[in-house]
Short mmCIF file of C-alpha atoms in Angstrom, two decimals:
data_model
loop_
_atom_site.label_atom_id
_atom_site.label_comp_id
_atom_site.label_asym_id
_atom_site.label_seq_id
_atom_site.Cartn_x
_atom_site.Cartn_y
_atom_site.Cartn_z
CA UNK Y 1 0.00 0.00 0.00
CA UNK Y 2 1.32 3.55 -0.89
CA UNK Y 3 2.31 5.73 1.53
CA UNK Y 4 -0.58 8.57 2.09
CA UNK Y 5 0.46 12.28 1.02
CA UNK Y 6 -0.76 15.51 2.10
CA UNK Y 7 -3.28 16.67 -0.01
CA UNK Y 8 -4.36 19.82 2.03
CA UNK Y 9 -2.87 23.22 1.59
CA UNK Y 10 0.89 21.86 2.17
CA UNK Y 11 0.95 18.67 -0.01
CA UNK Y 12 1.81 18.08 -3.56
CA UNK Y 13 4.59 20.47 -4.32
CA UNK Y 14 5.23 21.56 -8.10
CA UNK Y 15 8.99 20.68 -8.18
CA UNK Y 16 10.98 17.45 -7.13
CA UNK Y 17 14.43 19.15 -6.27
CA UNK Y 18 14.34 19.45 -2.49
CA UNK Y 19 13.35 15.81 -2.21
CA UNK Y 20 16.10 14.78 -4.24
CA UNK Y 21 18.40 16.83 -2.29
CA UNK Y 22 16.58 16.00 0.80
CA UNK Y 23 16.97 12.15 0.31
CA UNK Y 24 20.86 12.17 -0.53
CA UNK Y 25 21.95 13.86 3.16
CA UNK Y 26 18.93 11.40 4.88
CA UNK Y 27 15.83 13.40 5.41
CA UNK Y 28 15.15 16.77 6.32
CA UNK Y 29 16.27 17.09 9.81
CA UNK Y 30 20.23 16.16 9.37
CA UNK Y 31 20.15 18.38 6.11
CA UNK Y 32 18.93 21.08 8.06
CA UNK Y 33 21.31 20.54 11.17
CA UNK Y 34 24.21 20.59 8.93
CA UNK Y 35 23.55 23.58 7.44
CA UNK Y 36 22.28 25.80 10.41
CA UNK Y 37 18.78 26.27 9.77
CA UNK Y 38 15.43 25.16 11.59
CA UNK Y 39 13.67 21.78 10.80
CA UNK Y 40 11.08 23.39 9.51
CA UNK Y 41 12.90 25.17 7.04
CA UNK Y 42 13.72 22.50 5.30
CA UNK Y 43 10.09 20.64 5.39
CA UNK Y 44 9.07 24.04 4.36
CA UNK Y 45 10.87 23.48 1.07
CA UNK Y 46 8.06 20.45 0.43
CA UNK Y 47 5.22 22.38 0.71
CA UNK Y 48 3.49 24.06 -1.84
CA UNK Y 49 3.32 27.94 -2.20
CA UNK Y 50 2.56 30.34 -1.09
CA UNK Y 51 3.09 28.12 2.99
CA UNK Y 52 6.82 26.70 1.30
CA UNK Y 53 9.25 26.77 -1.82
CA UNK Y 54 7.23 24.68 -3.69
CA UNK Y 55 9.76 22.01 -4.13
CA UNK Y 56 12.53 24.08 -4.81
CA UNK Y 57 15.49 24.84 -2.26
CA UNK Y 58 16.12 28.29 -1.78
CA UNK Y 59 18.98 30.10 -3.64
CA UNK Y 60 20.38 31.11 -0.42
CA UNK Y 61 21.17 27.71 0.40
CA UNK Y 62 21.90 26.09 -2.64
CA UNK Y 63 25.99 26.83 -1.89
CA UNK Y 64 25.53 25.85 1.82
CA UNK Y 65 24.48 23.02 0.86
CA UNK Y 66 27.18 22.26 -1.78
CA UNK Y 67 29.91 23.01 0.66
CA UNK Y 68 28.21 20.82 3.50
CA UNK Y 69 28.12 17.93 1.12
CA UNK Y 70 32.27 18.02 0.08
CA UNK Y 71 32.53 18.15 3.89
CA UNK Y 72 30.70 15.01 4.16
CA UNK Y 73 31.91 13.32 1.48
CA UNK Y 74 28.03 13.21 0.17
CA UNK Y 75 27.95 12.68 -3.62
CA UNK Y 76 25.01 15.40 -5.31
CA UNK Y 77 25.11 14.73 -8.80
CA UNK Y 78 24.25 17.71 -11.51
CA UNK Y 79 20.94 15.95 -11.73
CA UNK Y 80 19.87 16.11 -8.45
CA UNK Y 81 19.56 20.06 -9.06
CA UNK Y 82 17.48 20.17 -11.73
CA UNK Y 83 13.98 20.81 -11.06
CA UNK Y 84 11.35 17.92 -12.57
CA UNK Y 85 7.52 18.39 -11.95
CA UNK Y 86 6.22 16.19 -10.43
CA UNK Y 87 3.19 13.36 -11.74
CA UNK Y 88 0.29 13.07 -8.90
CA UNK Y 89 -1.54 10.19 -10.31
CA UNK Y 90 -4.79 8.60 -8.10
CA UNK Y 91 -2.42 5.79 -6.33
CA UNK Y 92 -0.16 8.56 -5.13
CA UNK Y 93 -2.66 10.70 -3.31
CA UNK Y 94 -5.33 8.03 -1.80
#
């Protein structure tokens, strides 16, 4: 069974870039610990506008995050920065 999303104000976000992102320093709460911000920044980033980024990290961070990941040793390939709508399709949202 899928897992259930958000489908309120906050769920569905536009853009898959922060969950890329997201996924390759394991989840939003060590991402946002190594680079100084709140928690909820960085589920912010997952919601849709105008409560987040609407997928999309911030420009701010984008070279915090960079340098946290050669610190780390974590590997962010070009793709993981480029922004792909995302598909919703009925199994997805039940």
């Amino acid at each position: 069974m899928p897992k259930k999303r958000n489908t309120g104000q906050f769920g569905c976000p536009t853009y898959n870039q922060a969950a890329k992102i997201i996924a390759r320093f394991g989840g939003e709460a060590k991402l946002a610990k190594l680079i100084g911000v709140s928690r909820i920044s960085t589920y912010r980033w997952n919601y849709r506008r105008p409560y987040g980024s609407d997928g999309l990290i911030p420009t701010a961070q984008i070279e915090k995050i960079k340098g946290v990941a050669r610190l780390e040793g974590i590997l962010l390939r070009p793709e993981d920065w480029v922004p792909e709508v995302n598909k919703w399709d009925e199994d997805t949202l039940e």
